[in-house]
Tab-separated table of C-alpha atoms in Angstrom:
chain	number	residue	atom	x	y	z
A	1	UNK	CA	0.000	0.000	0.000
A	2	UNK	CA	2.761	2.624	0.709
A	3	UNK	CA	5.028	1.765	-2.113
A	4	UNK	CA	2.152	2.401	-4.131
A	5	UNK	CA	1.191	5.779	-2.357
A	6	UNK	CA	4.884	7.132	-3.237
A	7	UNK	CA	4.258	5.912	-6.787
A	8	UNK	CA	4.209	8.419	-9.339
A	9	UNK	CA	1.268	9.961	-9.714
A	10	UNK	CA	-1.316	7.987	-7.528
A	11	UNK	CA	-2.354	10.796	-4.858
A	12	UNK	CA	-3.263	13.547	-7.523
A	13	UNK	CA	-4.855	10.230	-9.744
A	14	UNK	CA	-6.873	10.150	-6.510
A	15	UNK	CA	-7.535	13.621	-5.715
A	16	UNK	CA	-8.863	13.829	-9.012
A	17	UNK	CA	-11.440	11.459	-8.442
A	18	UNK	CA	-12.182	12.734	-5.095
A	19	UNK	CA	-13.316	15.654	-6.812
A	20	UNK	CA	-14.715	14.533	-9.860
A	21	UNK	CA	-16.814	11.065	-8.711
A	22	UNK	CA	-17.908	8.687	-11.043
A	23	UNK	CA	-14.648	10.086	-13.513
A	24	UNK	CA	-14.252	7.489	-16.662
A	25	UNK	CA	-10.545	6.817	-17.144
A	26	UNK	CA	-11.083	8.867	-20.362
A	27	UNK	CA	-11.318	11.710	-18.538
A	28	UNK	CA	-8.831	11.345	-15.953
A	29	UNK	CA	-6.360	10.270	-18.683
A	30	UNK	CA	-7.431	14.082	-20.799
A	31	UNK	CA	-6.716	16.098	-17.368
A	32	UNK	CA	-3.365	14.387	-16.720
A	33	UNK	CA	-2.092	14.718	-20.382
A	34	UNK	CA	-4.035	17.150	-21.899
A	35	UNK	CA	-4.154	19.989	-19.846
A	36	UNK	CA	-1.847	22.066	-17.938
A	37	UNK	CA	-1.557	20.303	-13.975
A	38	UNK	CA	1.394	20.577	-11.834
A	39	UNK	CA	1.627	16.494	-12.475
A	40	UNK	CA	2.206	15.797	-16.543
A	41	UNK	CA	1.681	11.946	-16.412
A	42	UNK	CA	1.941	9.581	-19.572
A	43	UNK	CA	-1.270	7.635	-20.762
A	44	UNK	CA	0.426	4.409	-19.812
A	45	UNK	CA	1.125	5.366	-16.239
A	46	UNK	CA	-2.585	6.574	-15.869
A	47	UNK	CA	-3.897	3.196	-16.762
A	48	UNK	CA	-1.108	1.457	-15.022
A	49	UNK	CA	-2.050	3.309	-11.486
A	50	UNK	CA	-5.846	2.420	-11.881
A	51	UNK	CA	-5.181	-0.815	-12.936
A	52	UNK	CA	-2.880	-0.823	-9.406
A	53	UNK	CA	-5.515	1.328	-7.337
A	54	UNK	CA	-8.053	-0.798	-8.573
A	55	UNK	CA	-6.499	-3.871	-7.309
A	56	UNK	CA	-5.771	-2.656	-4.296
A	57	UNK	CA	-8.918	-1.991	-3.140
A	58	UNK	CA	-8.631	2.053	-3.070
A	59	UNK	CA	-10.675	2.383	-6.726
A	60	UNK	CA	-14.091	0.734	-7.467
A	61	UNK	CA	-15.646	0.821	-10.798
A	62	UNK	CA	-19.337	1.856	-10.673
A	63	UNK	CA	-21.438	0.315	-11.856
A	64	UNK	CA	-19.001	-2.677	-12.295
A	65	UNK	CA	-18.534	-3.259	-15.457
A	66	UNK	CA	-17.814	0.041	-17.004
A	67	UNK	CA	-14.391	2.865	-16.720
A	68	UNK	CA	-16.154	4.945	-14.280
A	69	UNK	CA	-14.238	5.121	-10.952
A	70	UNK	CA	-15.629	6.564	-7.113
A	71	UNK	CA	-13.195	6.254	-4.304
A	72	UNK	CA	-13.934	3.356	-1.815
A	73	UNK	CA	-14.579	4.707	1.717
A	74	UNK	CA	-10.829	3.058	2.838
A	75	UNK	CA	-9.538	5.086	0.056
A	76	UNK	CA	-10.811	8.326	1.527
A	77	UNK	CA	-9.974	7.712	4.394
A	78	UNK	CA	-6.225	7.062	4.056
A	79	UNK	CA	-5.935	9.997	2.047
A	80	UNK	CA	-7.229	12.302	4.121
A	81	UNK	CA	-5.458	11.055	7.035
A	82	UNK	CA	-2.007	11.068	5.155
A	83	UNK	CA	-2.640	14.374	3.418
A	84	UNK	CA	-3.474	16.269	6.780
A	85	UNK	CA	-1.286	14.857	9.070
A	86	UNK	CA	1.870	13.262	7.562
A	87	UNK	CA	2.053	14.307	3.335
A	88	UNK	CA	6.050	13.364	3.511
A	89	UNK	CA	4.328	9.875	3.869
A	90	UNK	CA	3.398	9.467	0.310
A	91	UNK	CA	6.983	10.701	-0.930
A	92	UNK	CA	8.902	8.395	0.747
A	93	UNK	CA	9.936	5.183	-1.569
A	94	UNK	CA	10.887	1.560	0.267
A	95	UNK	CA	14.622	2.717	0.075
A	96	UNK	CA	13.537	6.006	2.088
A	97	UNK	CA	11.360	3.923	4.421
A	98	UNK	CA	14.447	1.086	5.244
A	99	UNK	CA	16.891	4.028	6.275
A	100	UNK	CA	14.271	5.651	8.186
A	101	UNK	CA	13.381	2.591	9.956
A	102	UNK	CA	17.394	2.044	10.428
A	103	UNK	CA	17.995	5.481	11.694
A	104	UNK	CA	15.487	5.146	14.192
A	105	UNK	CA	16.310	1.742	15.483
A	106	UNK	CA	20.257	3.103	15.875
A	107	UNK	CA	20.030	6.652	17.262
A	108	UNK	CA	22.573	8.660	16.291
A	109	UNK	CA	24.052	6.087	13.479
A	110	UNK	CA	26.631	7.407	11.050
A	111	UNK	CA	26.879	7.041	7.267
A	112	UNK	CA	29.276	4.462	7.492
A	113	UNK	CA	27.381	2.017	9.633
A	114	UNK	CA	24.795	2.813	7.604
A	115	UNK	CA	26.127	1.633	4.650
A	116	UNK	CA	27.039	-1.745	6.856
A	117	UNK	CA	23.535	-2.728	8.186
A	118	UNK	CA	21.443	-1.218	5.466
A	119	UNK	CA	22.205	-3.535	2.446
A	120	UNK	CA	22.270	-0.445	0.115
A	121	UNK	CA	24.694	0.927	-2.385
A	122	UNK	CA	26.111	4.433	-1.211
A	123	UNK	CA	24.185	6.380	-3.808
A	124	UNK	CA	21.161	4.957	-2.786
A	125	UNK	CA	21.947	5.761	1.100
A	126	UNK	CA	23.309	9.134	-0.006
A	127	UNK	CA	20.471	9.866	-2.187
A	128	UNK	CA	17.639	8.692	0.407
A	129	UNK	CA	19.314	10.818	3.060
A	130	UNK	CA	19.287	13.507	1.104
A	131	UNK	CA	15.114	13.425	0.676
A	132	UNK	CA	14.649	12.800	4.197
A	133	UNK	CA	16.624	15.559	5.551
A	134	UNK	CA	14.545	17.691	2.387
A	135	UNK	CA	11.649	16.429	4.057
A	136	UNK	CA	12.736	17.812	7.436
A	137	UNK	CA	13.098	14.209	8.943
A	138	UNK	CA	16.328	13.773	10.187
A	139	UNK	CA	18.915	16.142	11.105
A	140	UNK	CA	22.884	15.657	11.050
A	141	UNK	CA	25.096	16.746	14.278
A	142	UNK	CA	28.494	16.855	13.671
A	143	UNK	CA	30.447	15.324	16.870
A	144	UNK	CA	33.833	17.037	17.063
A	145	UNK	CA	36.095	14.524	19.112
A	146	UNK	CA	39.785	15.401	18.000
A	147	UNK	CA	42.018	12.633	18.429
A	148	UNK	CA	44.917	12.774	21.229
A	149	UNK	CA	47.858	12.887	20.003
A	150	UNK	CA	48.904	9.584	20.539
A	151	UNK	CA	46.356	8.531	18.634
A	152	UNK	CA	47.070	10.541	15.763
A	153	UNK	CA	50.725	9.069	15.404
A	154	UNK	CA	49.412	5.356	15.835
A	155	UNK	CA	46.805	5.892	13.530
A	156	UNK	CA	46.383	7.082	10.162
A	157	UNK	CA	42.708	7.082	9.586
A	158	UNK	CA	42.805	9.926	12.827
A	159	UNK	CA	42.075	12.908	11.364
A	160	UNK	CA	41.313	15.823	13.839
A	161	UNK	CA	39.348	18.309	12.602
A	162	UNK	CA	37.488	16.122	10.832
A	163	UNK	CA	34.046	15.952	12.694
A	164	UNK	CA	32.115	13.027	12.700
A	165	UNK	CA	28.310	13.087	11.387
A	166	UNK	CA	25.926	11.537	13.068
A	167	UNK	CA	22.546	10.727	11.884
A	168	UNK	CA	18.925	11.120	14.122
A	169	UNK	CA	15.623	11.427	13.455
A	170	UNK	CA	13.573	15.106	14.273
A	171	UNK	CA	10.480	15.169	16.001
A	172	UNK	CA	8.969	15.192	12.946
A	173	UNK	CA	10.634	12.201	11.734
A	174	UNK	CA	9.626	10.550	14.934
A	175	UNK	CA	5.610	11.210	14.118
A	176	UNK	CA	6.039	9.890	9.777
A	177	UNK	CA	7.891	6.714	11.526
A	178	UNK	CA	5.100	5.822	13.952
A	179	UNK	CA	2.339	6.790	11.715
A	180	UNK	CA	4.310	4.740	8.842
A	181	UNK	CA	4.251	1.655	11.353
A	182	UNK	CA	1.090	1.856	12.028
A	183	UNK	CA	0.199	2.019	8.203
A	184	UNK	CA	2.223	-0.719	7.203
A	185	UNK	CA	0.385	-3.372	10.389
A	186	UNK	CA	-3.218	-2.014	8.659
């Protein structure tokens, strides 16, 4: 369900028909390509997210067998409760999701461990980091703990002035992880 909330184009696809009930995919396939939206979605992903929204349960055709959709009642409710509350929710792919759940589970984790318990390439970690600190998730503090001397001259990977960053979750952050938890048990 989540993966395919943060899907291209499936929360204006159902905004749309929020607004427009009983809208044949003709005409939510003229609004998306035709006109001028902030979304400009191909024909094939229209048909491809209400051929996915439909299986899931979020899109009913009415009466059954025509290419009119209405919103089923779960549908309007998840979307109103992830639009109001938590709308980072439906930006967030299953990459973004993992480090968030990995971040929270190791408070104040650094890149490099990251890249050790995570199971993802660098970009990926460096990209997803990237959206969630966008998002206003996570914040990095920078731990300044220069190296003694001795330790300098035994080691070569001692680098003072070189601050370490550490990784945690804002309060923000804290609210999209339990609200994404509770999603993913519904």
């Amino acid at each position: 369900m989540l993966d395919l909330l943060a899907s291209t184009g499936t929360v204006e696809i159902l905004e749309f028909i929020k607004k427009h009930p009983e809208s044949s995919s003709v005409d939510i396939n003229n609004h998306f390509t035709e006109k001028k939206t902030s979304k400009q979605l191909t024909t094939a992903t229209i048909y491809r997210r209400l051929k996915e929204l439909e299986l899931a349960g979020f899109i009913v055709r009415q009466p059954p067998d025509s290419n009119t959709f209405t919103l089923t009642q779960q549908a309007i409710d998840i979307l109103d409760r992830q639009i109001l509350q938590h709308p980072e929710i439906t930006e967030l792919k299953r990459s973004h999701r993992s480090l968030l759940r990995e971040i929270k589970q190791r408070e104040g984790v650094g890149v490099v461990e990251l890249q050790e318990v995570a199971r993802m390439s660098p970009t990926t970690i460096n990209v997803g980091l990237q959206k969630l600190n966008n998002l206003g998730l996570i914040e990095q503090i920078k731990n300044h703990v220069a190296p003694s001397k001795e330790e300098t001259k035994k080691s070569k990977k001692a680098r003072p002035g070189r601050p370490l960053k550490r990784i945690r979750l804002k309060k923000k952050g804290k609210e999209v992880y339990e609200e994404l938890e509770r999603l993913s048990q519904e």
